[in-house]
CSV table of C-alpha atoms in Angstrom, one decimal:
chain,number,residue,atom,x,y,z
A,243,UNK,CA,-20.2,19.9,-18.0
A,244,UNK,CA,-18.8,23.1,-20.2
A,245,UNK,CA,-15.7,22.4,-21.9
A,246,UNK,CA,-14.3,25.5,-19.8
A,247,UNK,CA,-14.3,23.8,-16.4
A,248,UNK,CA,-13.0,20.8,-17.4
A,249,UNK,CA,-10.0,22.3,-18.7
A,250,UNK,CA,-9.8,25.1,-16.1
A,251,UNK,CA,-9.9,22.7,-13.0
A,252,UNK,CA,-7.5,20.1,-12.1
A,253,UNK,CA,-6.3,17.5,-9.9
A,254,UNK,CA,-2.9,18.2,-8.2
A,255,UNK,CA,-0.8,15.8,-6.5
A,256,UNK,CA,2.9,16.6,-5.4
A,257,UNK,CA,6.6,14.0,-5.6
A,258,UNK,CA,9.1,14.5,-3.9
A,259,UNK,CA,11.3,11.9,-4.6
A,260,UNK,CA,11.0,9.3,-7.3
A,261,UNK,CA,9.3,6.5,-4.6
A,262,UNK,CA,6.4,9.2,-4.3
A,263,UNK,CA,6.4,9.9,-7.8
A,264,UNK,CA,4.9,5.9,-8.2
A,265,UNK,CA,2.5,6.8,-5.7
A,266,UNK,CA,1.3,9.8,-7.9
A,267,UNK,CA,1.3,7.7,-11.1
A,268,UNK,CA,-1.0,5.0,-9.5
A,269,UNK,CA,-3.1,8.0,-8.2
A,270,UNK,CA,-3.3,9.6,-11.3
A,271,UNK,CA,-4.1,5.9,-13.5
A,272,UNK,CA,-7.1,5.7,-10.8
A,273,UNK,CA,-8.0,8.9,-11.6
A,274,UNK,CA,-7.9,8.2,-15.8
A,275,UNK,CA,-9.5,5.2,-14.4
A,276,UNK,CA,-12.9,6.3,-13.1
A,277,UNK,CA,-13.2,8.4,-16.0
A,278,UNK,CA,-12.3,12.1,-14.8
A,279,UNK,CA,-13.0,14.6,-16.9
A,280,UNK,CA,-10.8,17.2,-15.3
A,281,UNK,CA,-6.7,18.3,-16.0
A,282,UNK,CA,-4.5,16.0,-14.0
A,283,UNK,CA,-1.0,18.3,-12.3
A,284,UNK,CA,1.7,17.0,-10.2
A,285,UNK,CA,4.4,18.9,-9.0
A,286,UNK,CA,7.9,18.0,-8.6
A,287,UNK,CA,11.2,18.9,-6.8
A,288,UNK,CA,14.6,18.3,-7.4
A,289,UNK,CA,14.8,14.9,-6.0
A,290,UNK,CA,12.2,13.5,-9.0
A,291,UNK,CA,14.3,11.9,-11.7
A,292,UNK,CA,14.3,12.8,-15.2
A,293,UNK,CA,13.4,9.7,-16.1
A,294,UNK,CA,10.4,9.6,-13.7
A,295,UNK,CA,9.6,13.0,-14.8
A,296,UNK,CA,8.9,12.0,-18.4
A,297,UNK,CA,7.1,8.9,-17.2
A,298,UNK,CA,5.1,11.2,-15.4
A,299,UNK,CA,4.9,13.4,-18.7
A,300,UNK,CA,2.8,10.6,-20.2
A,301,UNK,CA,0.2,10.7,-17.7
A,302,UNK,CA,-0.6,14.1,-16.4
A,303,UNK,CA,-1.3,17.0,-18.3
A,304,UNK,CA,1.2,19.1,-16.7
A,305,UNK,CA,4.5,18.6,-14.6
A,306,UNK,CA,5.7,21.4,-12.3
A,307,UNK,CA,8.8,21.5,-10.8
A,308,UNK,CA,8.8,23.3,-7.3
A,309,UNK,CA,11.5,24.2,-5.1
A,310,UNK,CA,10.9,22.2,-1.3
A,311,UNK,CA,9.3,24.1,1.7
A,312,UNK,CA,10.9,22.6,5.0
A,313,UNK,CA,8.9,23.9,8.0
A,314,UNK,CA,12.2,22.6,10.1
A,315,UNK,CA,9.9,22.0,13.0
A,316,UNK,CA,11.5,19.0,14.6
A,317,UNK,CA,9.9,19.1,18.3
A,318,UNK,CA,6.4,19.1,17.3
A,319,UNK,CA,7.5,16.4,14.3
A,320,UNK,CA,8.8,14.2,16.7
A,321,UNK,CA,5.5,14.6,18.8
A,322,UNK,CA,4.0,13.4,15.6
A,323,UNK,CA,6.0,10.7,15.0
A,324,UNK,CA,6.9,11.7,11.5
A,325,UNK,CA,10.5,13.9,10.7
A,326,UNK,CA,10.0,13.2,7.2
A,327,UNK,CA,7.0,15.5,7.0
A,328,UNK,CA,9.0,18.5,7.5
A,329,UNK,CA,8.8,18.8,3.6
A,330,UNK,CA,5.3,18.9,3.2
A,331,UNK,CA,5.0,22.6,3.6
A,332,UNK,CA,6.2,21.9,-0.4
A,333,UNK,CA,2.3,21.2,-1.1
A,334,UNK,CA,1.8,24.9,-0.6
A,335,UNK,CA,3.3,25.3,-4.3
A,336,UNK,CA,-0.2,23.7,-5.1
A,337,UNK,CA,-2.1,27.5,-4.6
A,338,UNK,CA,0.5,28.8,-7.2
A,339,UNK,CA,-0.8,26.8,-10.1
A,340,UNK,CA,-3.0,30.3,-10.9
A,341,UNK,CA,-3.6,29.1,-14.5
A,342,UNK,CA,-6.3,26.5,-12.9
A,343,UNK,CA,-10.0,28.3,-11.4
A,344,UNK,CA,-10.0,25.7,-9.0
A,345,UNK,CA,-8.2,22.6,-7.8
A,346,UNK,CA,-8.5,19.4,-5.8
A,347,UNK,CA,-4.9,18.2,-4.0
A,348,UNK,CA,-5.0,15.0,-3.1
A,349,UNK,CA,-1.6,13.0,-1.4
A,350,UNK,CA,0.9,10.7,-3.7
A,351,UNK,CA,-0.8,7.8,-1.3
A,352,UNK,CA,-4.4,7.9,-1.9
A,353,UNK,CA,-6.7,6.3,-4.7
A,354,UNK,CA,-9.2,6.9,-6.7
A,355,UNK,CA,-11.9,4.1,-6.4
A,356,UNK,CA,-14.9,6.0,-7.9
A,357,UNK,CA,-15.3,9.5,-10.0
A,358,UNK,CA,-14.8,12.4,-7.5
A,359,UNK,CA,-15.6,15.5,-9.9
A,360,UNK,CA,-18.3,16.7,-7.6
A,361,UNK,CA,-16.0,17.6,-5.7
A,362,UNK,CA,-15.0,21.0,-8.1
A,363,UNK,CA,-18.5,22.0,-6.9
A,364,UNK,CA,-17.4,22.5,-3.2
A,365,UNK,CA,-15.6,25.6,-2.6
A,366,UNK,CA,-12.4,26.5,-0.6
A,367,UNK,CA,-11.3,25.6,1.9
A,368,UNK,CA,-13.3,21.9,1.5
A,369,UNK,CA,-12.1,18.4,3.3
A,370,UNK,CA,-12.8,15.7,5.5
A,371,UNK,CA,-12.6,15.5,8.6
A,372,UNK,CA,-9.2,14.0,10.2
A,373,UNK,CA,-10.0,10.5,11.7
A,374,UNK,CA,-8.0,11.0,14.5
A,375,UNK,CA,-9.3,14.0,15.9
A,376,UNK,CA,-12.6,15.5,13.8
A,377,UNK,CA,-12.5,18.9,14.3
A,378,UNK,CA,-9.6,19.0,12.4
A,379,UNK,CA,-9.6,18.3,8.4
A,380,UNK,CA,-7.2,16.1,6.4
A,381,UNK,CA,-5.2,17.9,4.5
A,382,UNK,CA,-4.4,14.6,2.0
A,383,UNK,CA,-8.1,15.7,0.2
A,384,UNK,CA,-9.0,19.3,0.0
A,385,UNK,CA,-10.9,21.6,-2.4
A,386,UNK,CA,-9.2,24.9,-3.2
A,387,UNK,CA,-8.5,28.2,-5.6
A,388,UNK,CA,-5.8,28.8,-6.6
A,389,UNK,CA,-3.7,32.4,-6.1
A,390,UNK,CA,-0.6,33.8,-5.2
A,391,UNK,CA,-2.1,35.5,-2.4
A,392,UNK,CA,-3.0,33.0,-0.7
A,393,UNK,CA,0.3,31.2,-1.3
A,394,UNK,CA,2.6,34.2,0.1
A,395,UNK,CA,-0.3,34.1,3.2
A,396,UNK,CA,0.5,30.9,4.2
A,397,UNK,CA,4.2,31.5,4.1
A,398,UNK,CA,3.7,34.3,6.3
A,399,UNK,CA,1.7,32.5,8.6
A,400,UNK,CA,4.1,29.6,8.6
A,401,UNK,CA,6.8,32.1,9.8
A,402,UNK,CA,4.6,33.6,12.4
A,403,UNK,CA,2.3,30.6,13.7
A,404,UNK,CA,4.0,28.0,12.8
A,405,UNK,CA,2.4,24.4,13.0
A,406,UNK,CA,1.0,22.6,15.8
A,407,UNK,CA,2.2,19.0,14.0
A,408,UNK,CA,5.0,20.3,12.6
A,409,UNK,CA,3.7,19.2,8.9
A,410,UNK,CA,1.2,20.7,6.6
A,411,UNK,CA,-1.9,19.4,7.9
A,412,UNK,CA,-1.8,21.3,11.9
A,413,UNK,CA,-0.6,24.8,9.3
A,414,UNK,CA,-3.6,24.7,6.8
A,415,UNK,CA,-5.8,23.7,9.9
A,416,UNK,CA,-5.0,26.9,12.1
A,417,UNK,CA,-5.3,28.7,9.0
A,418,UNK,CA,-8.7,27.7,7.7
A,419,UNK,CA,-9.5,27.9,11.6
A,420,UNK,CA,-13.1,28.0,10.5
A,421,UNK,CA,-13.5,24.5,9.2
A,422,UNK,CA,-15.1,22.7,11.7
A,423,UNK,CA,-17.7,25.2,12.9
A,424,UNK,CA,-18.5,28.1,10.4
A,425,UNK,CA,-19.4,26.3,7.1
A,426,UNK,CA,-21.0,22.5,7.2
A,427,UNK,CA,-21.4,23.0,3.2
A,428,UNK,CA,-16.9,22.7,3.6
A,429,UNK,CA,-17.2,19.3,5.0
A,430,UNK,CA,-16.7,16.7,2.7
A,431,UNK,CA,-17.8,12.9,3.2
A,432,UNK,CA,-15.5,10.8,4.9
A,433,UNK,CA,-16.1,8.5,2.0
A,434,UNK,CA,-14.3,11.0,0.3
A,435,UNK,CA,-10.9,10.8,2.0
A,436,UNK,CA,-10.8,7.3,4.1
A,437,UNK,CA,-8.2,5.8,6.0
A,438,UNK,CA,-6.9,2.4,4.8
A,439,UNK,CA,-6.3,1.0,8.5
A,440,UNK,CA,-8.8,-0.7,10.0
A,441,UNK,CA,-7.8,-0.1,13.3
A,442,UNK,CA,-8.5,3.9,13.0
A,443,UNK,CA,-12.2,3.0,11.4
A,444,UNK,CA,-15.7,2.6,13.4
A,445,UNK,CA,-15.8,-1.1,11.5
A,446,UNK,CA,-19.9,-1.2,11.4
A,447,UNK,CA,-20.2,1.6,9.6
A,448,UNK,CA,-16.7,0.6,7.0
A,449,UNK,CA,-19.1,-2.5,6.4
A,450,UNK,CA,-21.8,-0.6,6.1
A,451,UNK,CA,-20.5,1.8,3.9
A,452,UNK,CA,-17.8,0.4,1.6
A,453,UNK,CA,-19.7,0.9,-1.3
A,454,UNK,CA,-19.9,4.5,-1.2
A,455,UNK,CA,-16.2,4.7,-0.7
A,456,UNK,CA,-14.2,7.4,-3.4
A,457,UNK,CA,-10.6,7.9,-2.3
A,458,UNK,CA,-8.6,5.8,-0.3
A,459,UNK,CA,-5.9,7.1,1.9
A,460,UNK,CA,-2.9,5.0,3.2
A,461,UNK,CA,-1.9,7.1,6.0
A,462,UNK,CA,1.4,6.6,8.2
A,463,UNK,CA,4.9,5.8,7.6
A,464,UNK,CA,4.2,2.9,5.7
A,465,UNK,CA,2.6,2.8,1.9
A,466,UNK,CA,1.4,0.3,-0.2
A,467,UNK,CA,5.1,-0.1,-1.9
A,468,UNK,CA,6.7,-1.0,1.4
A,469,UNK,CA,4.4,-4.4,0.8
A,470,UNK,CA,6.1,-7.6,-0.9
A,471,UNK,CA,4.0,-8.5,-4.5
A,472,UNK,CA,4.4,-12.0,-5.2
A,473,UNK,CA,4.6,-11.8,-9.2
A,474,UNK,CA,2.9,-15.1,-9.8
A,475,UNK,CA,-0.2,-15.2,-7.3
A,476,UNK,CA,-0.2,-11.5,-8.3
A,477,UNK,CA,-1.3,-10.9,-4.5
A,478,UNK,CA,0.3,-8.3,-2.1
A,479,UNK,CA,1.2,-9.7,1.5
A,480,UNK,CA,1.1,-6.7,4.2
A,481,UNK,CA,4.0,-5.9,6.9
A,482,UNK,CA,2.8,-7.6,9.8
A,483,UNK,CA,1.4,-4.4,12.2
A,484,UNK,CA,0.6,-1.8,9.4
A,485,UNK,CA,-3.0,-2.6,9.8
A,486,UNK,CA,-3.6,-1.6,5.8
A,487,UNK,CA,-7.1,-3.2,4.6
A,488,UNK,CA,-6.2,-6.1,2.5
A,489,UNK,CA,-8.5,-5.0,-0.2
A,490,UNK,CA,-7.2,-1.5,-0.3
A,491,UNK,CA,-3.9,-2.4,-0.9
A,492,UNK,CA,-5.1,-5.0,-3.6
A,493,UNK,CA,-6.5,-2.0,-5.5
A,494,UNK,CA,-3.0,-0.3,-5.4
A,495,UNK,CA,-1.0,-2.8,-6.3
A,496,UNK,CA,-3.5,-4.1,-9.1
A,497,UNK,CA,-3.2,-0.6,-10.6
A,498,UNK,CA,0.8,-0.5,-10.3
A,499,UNK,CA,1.1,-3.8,-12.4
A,500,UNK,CA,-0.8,-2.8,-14.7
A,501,UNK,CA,-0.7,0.4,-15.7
A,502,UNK,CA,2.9,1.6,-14.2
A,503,UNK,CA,5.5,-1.1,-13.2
A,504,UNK,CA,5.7,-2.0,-17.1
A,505,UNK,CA,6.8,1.6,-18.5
A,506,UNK,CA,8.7,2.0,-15.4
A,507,UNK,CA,12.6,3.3,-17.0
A,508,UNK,CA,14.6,-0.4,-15.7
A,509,UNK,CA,17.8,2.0,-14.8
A,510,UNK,CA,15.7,4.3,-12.3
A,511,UNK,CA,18.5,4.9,-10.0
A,512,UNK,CA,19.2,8.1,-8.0
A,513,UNK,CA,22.6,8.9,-8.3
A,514,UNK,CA,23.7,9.4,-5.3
A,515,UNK,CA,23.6,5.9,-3.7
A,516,UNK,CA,25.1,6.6,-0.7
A,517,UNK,CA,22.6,9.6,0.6
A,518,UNK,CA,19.5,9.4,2.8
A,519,UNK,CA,17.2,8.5,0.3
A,520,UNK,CA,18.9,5.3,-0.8
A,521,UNK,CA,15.8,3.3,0.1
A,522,UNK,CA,13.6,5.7,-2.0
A,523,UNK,CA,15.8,5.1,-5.1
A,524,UNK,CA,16.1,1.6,-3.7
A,525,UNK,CA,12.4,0.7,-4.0
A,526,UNK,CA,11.7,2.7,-7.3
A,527,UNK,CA,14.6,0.7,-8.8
A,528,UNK,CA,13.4,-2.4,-7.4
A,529,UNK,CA,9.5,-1.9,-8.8
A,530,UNK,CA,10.8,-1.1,-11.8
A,531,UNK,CA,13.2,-4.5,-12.4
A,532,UNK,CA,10.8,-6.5,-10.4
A,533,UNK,CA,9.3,-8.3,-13.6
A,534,UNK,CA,12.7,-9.0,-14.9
A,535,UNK,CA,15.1,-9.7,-12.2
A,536,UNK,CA,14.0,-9.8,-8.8
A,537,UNK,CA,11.4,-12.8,-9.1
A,538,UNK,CA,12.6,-16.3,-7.6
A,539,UNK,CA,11.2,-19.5,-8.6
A,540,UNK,CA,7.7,-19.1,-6.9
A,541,UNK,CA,7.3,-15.4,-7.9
A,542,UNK,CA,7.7,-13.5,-4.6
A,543,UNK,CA,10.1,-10.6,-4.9
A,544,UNK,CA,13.2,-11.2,-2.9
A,545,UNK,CA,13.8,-7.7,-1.7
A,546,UNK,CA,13.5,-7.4,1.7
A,547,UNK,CA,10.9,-4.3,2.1
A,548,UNK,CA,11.0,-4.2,6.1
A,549,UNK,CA,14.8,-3.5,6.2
A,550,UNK,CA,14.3,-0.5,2.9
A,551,UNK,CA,11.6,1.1,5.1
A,552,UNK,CA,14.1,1.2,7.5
A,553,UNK,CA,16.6,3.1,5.4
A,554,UNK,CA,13.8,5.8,4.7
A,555,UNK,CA,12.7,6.4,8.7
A,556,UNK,CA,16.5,6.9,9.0
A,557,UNK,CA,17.0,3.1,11.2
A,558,UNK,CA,19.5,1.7,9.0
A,559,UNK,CA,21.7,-1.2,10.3
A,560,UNK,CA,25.1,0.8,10.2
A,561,UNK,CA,26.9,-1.8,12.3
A,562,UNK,CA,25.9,-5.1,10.4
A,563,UNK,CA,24.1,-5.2,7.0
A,564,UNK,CA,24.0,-1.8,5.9
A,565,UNK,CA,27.8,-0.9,6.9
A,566,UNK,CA,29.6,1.1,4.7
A,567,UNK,CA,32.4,-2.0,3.0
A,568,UNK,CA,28.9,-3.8,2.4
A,569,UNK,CA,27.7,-0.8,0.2
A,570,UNK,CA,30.9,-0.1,-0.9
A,571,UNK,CA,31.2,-3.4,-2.4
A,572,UNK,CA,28.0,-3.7,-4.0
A,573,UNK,CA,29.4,-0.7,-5.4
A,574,UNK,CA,32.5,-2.1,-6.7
A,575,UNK,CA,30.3,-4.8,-8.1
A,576,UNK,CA,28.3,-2.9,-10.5
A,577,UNK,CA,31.3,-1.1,-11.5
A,578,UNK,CA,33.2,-4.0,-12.6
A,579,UNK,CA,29.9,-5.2,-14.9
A,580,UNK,CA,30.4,-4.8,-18.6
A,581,UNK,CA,28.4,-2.0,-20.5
A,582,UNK,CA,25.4,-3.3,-21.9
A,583,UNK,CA,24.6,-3.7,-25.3
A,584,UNK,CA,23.2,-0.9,-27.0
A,585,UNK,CA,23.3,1.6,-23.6
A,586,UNK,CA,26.0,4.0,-25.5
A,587,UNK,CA,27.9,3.9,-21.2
A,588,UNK,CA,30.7,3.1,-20.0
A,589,UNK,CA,30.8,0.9,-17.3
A,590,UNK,CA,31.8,4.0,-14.6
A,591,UNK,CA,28.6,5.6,-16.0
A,592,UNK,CA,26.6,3.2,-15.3
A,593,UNK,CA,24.1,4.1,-12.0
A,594,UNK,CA,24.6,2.2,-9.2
A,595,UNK,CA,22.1,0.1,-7.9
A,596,UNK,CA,20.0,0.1,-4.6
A,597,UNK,CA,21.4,-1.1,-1.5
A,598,UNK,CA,20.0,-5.0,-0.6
């Protein structure tokens, strides 16, 4: 392989917030892992913290900050099931990034279990096909080329054809209308883009075929950091109902520990506690003190991950547990603690922790 394409092509990946942001760094250690030889991007908006953007920094070759695209199409996102996809429409930045030939974009929640750099000999607009309806391509995996063009295209369609889900994936599909019937050659392996559930696979042919799996895709509301880690089994125990393959979400986690959780910045908090995406900074700030302060006796983390999910599909307890004196005081608490050693703060510029 020239020494051109490998520093002409790149994998892109996209955060949004800094829970998504640990999503992109395991994604981008799997890819480091399997031995890529390819340019590793990920963009980022406003919500990614500085301190997550230098950790980022460390891994991929280039950060990009993007502004967010919300295709405020609420009916059809409530068909879906999903509101908070409105902002995927931000992955469109992704045919901007004209100083890459050709790219692959792949989600903040998939994995890399084997080298995919075949996949910068497929050509535009290349993916799998969606499990849950065929015809249709994922749009967590796809092959494409970068250009400006393209980019201000998809805008205008956006404006004038909108989405049939509402998110990203029912756009690029009505765009690239031509996927499922004009080219075969676009159609990547499902190995190349497969669902972690179990309950969405044809299970004789997972069996059949695990070995030949590439890239792992937790689709849904629910990602691998939504799951408890118990520190000292070093074993992940799934939400009961998620339906995630217990090996899948193995991987994930084995990855995190490893090569994440232990740079992660111990103060990664948001600063605004009190906004919708408490439970994103909740979870990054809880990953990241894990290993110091959130361990009991038998090594299980004792955050509760059911009722922080909750927080981020917008079903927080107002009424009882997350009412507003019960924030307010855990408010007051960190407040009132001393400045640490060394930290140069004052004790009312110190960032509040997550809600628990």
């Amino acid at each position: 392989m020239g020494e051109g394409r490998e520093q002409n092509e790149a994998f892109v990946t996209l955060a949004t917030n800094d829970t998504y942001a640990l999503g992109c760094l395991v994604l981008g250690s799997s890819l480091r892992r399997v031995g890529t030889t390819r340019q590793l991007a990920v963009m980022v908006t406003s919500g990614v913290s500085q301190s997550m953007r230098q950790q980022l920094g460390g891994l991929f070759n280039q950060v990009v900050e993007v502004n967010v695209l919300d295709s405020s199409d609420t009916c059809n996102l409530e068909l879906l099931g999903r509101p908070d996809l409105s902002v995927t429409f931000t992955k469109f930045h992704c045919w901007r990034l004209t100083q890459y030939q050709k790219c692959v974009f792949m989600d903040a929640d998939t994995l890399v279990v084997q080298n995919v750099d075949e996949l910068f000999d497929r050509e535009e607009l290349s993916a799998a096909p969606d499990a849950g309806w065929p015809d249709c391509f994922n749009s967590g995996v796809f092959v494409y080329v970068p250009s400006e063009q393209t980019y201000r295209n998809l805008l205008s369609f956006a404006v004038t054809g909108g989405s049939f889900d509402g998110g990203d994936q029912g756009l690029l599909n009505l765009y690239f209308n031509k996927w499922a019937t004009e080219d075969i050659g676009k159609h990547l392996p499902f190995t190349f883009n497969v669902v972690s559930q179990a309950f969405y696979s044809y299970l004789p042919a997972f069996k059949q075929f695990y070995d030949n799996i590439k890239v792992v895709h937790f689709i849904g509301a629910v990602k691998p950091w939504h799951h408890a880690y118990n520190t000292a089994s070093r074993t992940v125990t799934q939400l009961p109902g998620t339906g995630h393959s217990q090996q899948f979400l193995q991987m994930w986690w084995n990855i995190f520990m490893d090569s994440v959780q232990p740079n992660l910045d111990p103060q990664l908090y948001e600063s605004s506690v009190v906004s919708q995406n408490l439970s994103c900074s909740g979870i990054a700030g809880d990953l990241a003190n894990m290993s110091l302060e959130r361990s009991g006796e038998d090594g299980a983390m004792r955050d509760d991950r059911e009722r922080k999910l909750q927080w981020e599909q917008g079903q927080a307890d107002y009424m009882g547990v997350d009412r507003f004196d019960n924030i307010k005081a855990r408010l007051d608490e960190k407040i009132a603690q001393p400045t640490p050693s060394g930290s140069g703060k004052a004790p009312e510029d110190q960032p509040p922790p997550p809600s628990e």
